[in-house]
CSV table of C-alpha atoms and ligand atoms in Angstrom, one decimal:
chain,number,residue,atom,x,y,z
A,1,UNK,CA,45.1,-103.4,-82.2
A,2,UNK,CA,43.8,-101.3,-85.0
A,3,UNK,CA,44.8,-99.8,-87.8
A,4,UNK,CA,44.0,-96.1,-88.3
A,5,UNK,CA,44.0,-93.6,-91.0
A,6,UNK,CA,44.3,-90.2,-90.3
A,7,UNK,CA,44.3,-88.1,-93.1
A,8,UNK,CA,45.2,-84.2,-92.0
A,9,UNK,CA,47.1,-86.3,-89.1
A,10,UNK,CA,49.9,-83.2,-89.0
A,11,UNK,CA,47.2,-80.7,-88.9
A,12,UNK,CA,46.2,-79.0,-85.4
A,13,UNK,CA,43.5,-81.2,-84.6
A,14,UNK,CA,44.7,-84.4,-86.5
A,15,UNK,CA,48.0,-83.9,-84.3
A,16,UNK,CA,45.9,-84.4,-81.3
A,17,UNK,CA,44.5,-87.3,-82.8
A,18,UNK,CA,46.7,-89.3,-83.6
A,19,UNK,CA,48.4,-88.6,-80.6
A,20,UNK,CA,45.3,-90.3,-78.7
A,21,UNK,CA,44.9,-93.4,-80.9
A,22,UNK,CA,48.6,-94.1,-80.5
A,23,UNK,CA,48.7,-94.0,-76.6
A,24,UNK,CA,45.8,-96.4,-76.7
A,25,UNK,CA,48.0,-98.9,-78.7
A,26,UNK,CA,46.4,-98.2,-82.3
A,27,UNK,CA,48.4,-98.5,-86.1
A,28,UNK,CA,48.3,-95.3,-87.0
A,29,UNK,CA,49.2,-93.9,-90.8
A,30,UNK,CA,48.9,-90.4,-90.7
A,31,UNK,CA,47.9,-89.0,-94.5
A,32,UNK,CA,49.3,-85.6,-95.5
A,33,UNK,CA,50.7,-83.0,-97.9
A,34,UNK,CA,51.4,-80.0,-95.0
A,35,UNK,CA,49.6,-77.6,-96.6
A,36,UNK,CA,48.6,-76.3,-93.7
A,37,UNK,CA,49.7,-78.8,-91.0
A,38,UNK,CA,53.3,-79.0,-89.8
A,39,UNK,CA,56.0,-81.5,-89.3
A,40,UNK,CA,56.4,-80.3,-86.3
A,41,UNK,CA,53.3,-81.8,-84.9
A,42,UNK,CA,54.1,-84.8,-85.2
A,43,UNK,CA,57.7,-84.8,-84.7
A,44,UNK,CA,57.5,-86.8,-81.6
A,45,UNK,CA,55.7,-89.6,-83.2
A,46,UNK,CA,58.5,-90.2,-86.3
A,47,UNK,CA,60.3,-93.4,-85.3
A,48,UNK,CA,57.5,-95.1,-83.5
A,49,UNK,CA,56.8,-97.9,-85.3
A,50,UNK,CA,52.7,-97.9,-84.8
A,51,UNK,CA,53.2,-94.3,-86.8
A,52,UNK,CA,54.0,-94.3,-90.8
A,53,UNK,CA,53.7,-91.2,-92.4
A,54,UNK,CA,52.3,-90.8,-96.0
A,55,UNK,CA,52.8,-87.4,-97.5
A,56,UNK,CA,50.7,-86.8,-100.0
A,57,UNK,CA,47.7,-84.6,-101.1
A,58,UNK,CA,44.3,-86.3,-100.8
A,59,UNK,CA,42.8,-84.9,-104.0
A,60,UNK,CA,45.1,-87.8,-105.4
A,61,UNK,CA,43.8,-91.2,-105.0
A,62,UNK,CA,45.6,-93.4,-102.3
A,63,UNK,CA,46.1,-96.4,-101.1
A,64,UNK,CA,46.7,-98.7,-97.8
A,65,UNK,CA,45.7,-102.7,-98.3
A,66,UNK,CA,43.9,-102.5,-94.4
A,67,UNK,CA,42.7,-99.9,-92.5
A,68,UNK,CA,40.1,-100.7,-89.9
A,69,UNK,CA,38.8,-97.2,-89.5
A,70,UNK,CA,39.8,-93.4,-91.1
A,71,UNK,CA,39.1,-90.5,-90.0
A,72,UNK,CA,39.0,-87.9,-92.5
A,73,UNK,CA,40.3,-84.2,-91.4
A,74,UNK,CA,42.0,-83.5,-94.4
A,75,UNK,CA,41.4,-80.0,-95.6
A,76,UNK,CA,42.2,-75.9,-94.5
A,77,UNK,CA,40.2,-74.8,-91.6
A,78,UNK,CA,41.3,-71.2,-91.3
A,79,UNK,CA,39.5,-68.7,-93.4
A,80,UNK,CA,42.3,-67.0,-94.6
A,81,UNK,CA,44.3,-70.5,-95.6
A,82,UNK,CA,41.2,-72.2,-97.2
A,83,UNK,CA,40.3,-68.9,-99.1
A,84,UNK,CA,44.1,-68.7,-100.3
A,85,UNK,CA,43.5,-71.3,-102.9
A,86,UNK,CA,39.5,-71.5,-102.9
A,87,UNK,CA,39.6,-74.3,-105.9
A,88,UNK,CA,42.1,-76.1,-104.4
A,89,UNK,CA,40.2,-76.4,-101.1
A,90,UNK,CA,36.9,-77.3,-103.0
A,91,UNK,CA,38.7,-80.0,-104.4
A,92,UNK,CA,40.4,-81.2,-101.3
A,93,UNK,CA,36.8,-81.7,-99.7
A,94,UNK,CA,35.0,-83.2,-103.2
A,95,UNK,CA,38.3,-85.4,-104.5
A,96,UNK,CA,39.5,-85.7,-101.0
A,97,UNK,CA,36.6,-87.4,-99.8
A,98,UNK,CA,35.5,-89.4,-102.8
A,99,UNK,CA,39.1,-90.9,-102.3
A,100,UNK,CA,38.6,-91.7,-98.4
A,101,UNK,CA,34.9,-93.3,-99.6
A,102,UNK,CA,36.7,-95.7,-102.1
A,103,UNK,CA,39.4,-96.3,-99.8
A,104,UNK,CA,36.6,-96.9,-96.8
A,105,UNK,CA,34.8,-99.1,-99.2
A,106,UNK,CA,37.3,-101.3,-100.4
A,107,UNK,CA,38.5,-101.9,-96.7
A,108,UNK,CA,35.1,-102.4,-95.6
A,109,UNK,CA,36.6,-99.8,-93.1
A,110,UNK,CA,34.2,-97.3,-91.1
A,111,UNK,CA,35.1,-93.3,-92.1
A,112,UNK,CA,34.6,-90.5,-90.2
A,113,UNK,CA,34.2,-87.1,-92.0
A,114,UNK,CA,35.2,-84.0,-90.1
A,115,UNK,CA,32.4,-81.7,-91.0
A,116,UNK,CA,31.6,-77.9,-90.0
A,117,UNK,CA,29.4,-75.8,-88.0
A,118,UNK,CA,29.8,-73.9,-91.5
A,119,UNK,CA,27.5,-75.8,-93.3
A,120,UNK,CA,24.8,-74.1,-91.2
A,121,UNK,CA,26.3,-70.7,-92.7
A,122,UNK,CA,24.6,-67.0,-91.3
A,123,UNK,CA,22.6,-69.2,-89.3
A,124,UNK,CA,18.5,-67.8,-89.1
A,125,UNK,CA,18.1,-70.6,-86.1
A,126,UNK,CA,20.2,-70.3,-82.8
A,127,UNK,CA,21.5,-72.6,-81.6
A,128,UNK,CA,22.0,-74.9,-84.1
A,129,UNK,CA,20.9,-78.3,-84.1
A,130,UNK,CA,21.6,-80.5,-86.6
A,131,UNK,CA,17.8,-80.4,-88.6
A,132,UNK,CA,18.6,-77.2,-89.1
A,133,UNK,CA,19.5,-77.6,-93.2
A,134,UNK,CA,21.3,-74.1,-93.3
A,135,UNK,CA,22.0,-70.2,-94.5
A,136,UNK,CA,25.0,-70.5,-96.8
A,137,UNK,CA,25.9,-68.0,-99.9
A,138,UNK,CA,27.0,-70.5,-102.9
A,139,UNK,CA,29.0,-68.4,-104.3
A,140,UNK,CA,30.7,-66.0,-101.7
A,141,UNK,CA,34.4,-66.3,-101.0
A,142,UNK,CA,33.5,-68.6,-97.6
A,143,UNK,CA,31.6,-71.0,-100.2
A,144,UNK,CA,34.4,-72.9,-101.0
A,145,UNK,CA,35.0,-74.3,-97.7
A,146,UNK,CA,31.0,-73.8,-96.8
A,147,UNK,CA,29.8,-75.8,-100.1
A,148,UNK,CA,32.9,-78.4,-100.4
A,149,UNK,CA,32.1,-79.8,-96.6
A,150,UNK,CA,28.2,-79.6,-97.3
A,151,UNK,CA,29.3,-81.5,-100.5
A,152,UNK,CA,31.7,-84.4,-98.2
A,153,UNK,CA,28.6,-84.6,-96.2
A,154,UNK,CA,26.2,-85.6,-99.4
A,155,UNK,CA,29.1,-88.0,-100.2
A,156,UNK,CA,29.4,-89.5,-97.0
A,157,UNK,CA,25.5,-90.2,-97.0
A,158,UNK,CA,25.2,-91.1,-100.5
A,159,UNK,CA,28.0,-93.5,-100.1
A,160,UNK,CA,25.9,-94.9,-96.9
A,161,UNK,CA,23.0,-95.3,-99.2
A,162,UNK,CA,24.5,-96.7,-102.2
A,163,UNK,CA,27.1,-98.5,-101.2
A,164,UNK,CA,26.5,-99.1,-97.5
A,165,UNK,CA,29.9,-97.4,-96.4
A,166,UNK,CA,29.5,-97.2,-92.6
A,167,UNK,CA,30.2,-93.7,-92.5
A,168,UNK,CA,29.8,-91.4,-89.5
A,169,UNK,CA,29.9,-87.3,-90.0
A,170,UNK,CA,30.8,-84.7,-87.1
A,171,UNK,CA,30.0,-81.0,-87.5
A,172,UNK,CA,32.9,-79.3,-85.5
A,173,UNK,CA,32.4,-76.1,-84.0
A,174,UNK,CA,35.4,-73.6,-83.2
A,175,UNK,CA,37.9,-75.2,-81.2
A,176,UNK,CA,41.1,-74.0,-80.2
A,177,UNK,CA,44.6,-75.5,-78.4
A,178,UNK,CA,47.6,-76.0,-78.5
A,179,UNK,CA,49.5,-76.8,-81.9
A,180,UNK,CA,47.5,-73.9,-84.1
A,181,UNK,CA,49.7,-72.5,-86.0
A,182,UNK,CA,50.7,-68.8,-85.3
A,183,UNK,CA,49.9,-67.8,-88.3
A,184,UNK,CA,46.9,-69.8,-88.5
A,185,UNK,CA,44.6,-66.6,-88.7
A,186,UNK,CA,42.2,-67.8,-86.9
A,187,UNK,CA,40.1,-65.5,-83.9
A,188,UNK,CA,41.7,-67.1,-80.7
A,189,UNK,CA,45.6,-67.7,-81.9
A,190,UNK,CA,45.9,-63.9,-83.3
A,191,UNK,CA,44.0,-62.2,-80.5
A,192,UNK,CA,46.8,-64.2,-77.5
A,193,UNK,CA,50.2,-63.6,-80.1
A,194,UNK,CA,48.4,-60.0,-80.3
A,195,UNK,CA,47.9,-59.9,-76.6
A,196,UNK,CA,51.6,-61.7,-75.8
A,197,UNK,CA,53.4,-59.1,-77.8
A,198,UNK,CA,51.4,-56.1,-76.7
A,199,UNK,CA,50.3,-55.2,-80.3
A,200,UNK,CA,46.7,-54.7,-81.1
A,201,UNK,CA,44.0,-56.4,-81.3
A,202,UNK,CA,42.2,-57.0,-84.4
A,203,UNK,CA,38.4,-57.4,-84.2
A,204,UNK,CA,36.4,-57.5,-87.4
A,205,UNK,CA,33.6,-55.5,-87.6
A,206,UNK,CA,31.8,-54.5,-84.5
A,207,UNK,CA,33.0,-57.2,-82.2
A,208,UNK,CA,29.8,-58.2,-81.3
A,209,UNK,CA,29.4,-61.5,-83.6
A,210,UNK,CA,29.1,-64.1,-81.0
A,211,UNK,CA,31.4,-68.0,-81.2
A,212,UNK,CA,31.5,-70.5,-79.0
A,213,UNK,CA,34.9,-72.3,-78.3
A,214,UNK,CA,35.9,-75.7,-77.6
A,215,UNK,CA,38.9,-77.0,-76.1
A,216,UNK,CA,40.7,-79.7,-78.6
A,217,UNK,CA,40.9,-82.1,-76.2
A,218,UNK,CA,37.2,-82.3,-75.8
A,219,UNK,CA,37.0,-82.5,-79.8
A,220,UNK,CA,39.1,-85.5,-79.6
A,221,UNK,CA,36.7,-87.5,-77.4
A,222,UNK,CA,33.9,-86.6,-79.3
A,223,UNK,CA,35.4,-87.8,-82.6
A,224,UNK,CA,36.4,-91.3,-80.4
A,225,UNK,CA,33.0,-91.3,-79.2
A,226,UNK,CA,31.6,-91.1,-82.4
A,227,UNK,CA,33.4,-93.4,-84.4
A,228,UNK,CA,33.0,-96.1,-81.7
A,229,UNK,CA,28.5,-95.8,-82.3
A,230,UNK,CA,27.0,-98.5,-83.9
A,231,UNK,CA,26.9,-98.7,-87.6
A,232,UNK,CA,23.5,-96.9,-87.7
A,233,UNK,CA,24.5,-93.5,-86.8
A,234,UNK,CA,25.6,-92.8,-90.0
A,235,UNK,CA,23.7,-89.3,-89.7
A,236,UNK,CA,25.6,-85.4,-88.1
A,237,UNK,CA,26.1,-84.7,-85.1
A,238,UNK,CA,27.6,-81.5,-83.4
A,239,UNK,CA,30.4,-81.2,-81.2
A,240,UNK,CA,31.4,-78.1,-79.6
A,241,UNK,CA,31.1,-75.9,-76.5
A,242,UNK,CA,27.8,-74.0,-76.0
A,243,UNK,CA,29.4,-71.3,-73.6
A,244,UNK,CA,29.0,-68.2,-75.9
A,245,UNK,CA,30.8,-65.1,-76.2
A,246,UNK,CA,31.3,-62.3,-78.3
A,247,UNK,CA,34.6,-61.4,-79.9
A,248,UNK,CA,34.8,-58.2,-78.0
A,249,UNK,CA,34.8,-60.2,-74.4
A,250,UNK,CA,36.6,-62.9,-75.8
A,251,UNK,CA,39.6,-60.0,-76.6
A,252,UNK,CA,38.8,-58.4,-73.1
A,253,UNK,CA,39.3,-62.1,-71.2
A,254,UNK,CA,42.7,-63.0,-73.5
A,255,UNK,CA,44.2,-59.5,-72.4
A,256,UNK,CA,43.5,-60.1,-68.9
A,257,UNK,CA,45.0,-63.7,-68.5
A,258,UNK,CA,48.1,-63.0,-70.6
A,259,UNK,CA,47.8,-59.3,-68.8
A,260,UNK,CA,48.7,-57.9,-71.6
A,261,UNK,CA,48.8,-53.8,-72.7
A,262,UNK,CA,46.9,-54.5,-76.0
A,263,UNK,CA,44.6,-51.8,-77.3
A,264,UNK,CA,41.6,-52.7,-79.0
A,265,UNK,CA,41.2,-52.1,-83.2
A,266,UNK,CA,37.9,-51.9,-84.9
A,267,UNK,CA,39.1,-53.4,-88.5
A,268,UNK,CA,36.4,-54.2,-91.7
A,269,UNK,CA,34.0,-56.8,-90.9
A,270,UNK,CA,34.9,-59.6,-92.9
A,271,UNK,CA,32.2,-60.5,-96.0
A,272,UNK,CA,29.8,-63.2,-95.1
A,273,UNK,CA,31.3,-63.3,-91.3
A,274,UNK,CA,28.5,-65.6,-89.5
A,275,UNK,CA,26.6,-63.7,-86.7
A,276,UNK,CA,26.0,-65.7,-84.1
A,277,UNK,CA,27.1,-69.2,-83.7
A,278,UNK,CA,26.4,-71.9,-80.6
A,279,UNK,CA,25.8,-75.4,-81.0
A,280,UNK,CA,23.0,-77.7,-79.6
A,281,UNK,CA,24.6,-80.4,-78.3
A,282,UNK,CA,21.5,-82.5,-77.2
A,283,UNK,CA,22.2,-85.2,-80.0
A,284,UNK,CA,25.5,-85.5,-78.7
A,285,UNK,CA,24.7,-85.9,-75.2
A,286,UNK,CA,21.8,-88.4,-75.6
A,287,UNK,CA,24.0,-90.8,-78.8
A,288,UNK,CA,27.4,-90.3,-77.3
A,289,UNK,CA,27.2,-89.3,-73.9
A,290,UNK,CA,29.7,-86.6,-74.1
A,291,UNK,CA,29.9,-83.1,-73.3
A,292,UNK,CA,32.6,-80.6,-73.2
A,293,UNK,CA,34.7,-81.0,-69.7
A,294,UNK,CA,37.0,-77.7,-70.1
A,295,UNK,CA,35.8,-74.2,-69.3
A,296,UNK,CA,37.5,-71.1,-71.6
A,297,UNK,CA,39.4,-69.8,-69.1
A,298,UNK,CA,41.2,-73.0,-68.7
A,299,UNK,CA,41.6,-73.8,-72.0
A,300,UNK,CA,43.2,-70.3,-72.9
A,301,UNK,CA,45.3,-70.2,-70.1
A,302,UNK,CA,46.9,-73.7,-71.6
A,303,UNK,CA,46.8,-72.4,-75.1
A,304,UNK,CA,48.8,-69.0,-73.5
A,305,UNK,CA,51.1,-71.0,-72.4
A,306,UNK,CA,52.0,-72.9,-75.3
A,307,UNK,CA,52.2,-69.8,-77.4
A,308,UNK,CA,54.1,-67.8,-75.4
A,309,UNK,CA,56.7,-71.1,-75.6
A,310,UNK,CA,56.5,-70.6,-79.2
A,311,UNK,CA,57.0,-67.5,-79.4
A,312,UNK,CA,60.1,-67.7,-77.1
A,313,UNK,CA,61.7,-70.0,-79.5
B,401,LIG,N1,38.0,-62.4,-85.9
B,401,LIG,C1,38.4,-61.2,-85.4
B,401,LIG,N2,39.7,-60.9,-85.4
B,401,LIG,C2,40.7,-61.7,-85.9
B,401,LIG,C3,40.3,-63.0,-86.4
B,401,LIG,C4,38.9,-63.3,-86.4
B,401,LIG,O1,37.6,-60.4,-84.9
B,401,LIG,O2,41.9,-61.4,-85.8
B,401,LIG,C5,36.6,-62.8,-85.8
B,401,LIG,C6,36.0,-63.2,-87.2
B,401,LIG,O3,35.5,-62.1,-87.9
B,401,LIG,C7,34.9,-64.1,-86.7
B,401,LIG,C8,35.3,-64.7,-85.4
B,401,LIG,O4,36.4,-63.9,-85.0
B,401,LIG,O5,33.7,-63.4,-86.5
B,401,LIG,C9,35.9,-66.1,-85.6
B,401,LIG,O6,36.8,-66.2,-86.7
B,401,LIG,P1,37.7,-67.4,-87.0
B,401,LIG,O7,38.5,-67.1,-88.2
B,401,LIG,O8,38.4,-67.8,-85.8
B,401,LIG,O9,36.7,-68.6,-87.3
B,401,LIG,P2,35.3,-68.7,-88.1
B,401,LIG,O10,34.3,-69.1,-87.0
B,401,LIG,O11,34.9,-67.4,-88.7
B,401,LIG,O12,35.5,-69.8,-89.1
């Protein structure tokens, strides 16, 4: 049995996660201040005694005498939540992580840093592979989540070099499930609640920037994958879906399976918005042997469904 630290644990993703590590008979403590996450996620998992539950923000320093491995989701993911409080979000990934890397050191523990396909910015390269060194604005109002994970990611290797942390970093691409929250702002959760409640939907711009969406559950088995390589892949990798599509047909497909009346709204493109975006997954395939097993339309019809229970509440 192992013990686990998940910080971001009551976030959508980290939900999923610890989840996971539990059912295969794992310690786990979940780290977080519910900034963004919610109790509610993990609400089935309070009273199991493998689960403890640290709330705290992890800009503060932190401490657990063992922990075998941590993975370390902790920050806002959603545009409009991690450019709410941009300083407060640059500090979660800079403080944040130099708090996992002591932690990680101390425990002789291995860490895994949830990085971004937004470190690769308004890509010039498509798809992107993980050479690819990246097209970010410094100082736009997307640099504080852009910069601050670029910055985890120096951390992470500089902690590898220095110290010899036996760190691991994963460059996420969208993903999508159940457990966002609905008013998580992100692209696929306000285009179904649009589409369930026959309001319209909002596309930024022209509709024709492009995103390719993975299923959470996918995600999951990539981050397993990755924190169970050998202590030499200490370098990114991407995991994500390369099935691409643009806004406009992503809106189209949501109004169809939820059959919804929806009309379509042409809003302001958003400042900085990434064009085009679709990861190369060949690194992934070849180190980790995974790939992504769920097609969109499954994966929204799942994440339909648990909206539409959320909304009936
Ligand atoms: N988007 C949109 N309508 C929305 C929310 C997002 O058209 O209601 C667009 C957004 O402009 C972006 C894409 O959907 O081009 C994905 O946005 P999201 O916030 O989900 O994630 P990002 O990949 O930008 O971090």
């Amino acid at each position: 049995m192992k013990r686990i630290l998940v910080t971001g644990g009551g976030g959508f993703v980290g939900s999923h996660l610890c989840e996971r590590l539990l059912r295969e008979g794992n310690q786990v403590v979940c780290l977080d201040d519910f900034y963004t996450g919610s109790k509610q996620n993990i609400s089935s998992f309070i009273g199991n005694s493998d689960f403890k539950l640290v709330e705290c923000d992890v800009r503060v320093p932190f401490n657990e005498e063992t922990v075998d491995e941590i993975y370390h989701l902790a920050c806002p993911a959603s545009p409009i939540h991690y450019q709410e409080n941009a300083v407060k979000t640059l500090e979660t990934s800079v403080l944040g992580s130099i708090n996992v890397l002591k932690l990680a050191h101390k425990c002789n523990a291995k860490v895994l840093l949830t990085s971004t396909s937004e470190v690769y910015g308004n890509s010039m390269v498509h798809p992107q592979d993980e050479s690819y060194w990246g097209n970010v604005n410094p100082i736009g109002i997307r640099s504080c989540y852009d910069e601050g994970k670029r910055c985890s990611e120096t951390l992470f290797s500089d902690y590898h070099r220095q110290y010899g942390v036996r760190t691991k970093i994963v460059r996420i691409f969208n993903t999508y499930g159940p457990r966002m929250q609905c008013d998580d702002g992100r692209v696929i959760s306000n285009f179904i609640i649009q589409a369930l409640q026959n309001r319209s939907i909002t596309l930024y711009g022209n509709g024709k920037q492009t995103r390719s969406f993975q299923y959470v559950d996918d995600l999951i088995e990539g981050l397993i994958r990755m924190m169970q390589t050998d202590d030499s892949v200490s370098f990114p990798v991407n995991i994500g879906n390369t099935h691409e599509v643009t806004m406009v047909d992503l809106a189209e497909k949501i109004k169809l399976l939820t059959g919804s009346h929806s009309a379509m709204t042409f809003c302001d493109a958003l400042e900085d918005d990434p064009i085009r975006r679709k990861p190369d997954i060949s690194l992934a395939r070849k180190i980790l042997n995974w790939q992504p097993t769920v097609q969109l339309d499954e994966g929204l019809k799942r994440t339909i469904d648990y909206f539409r229970e959320q909304l009936n509440k």
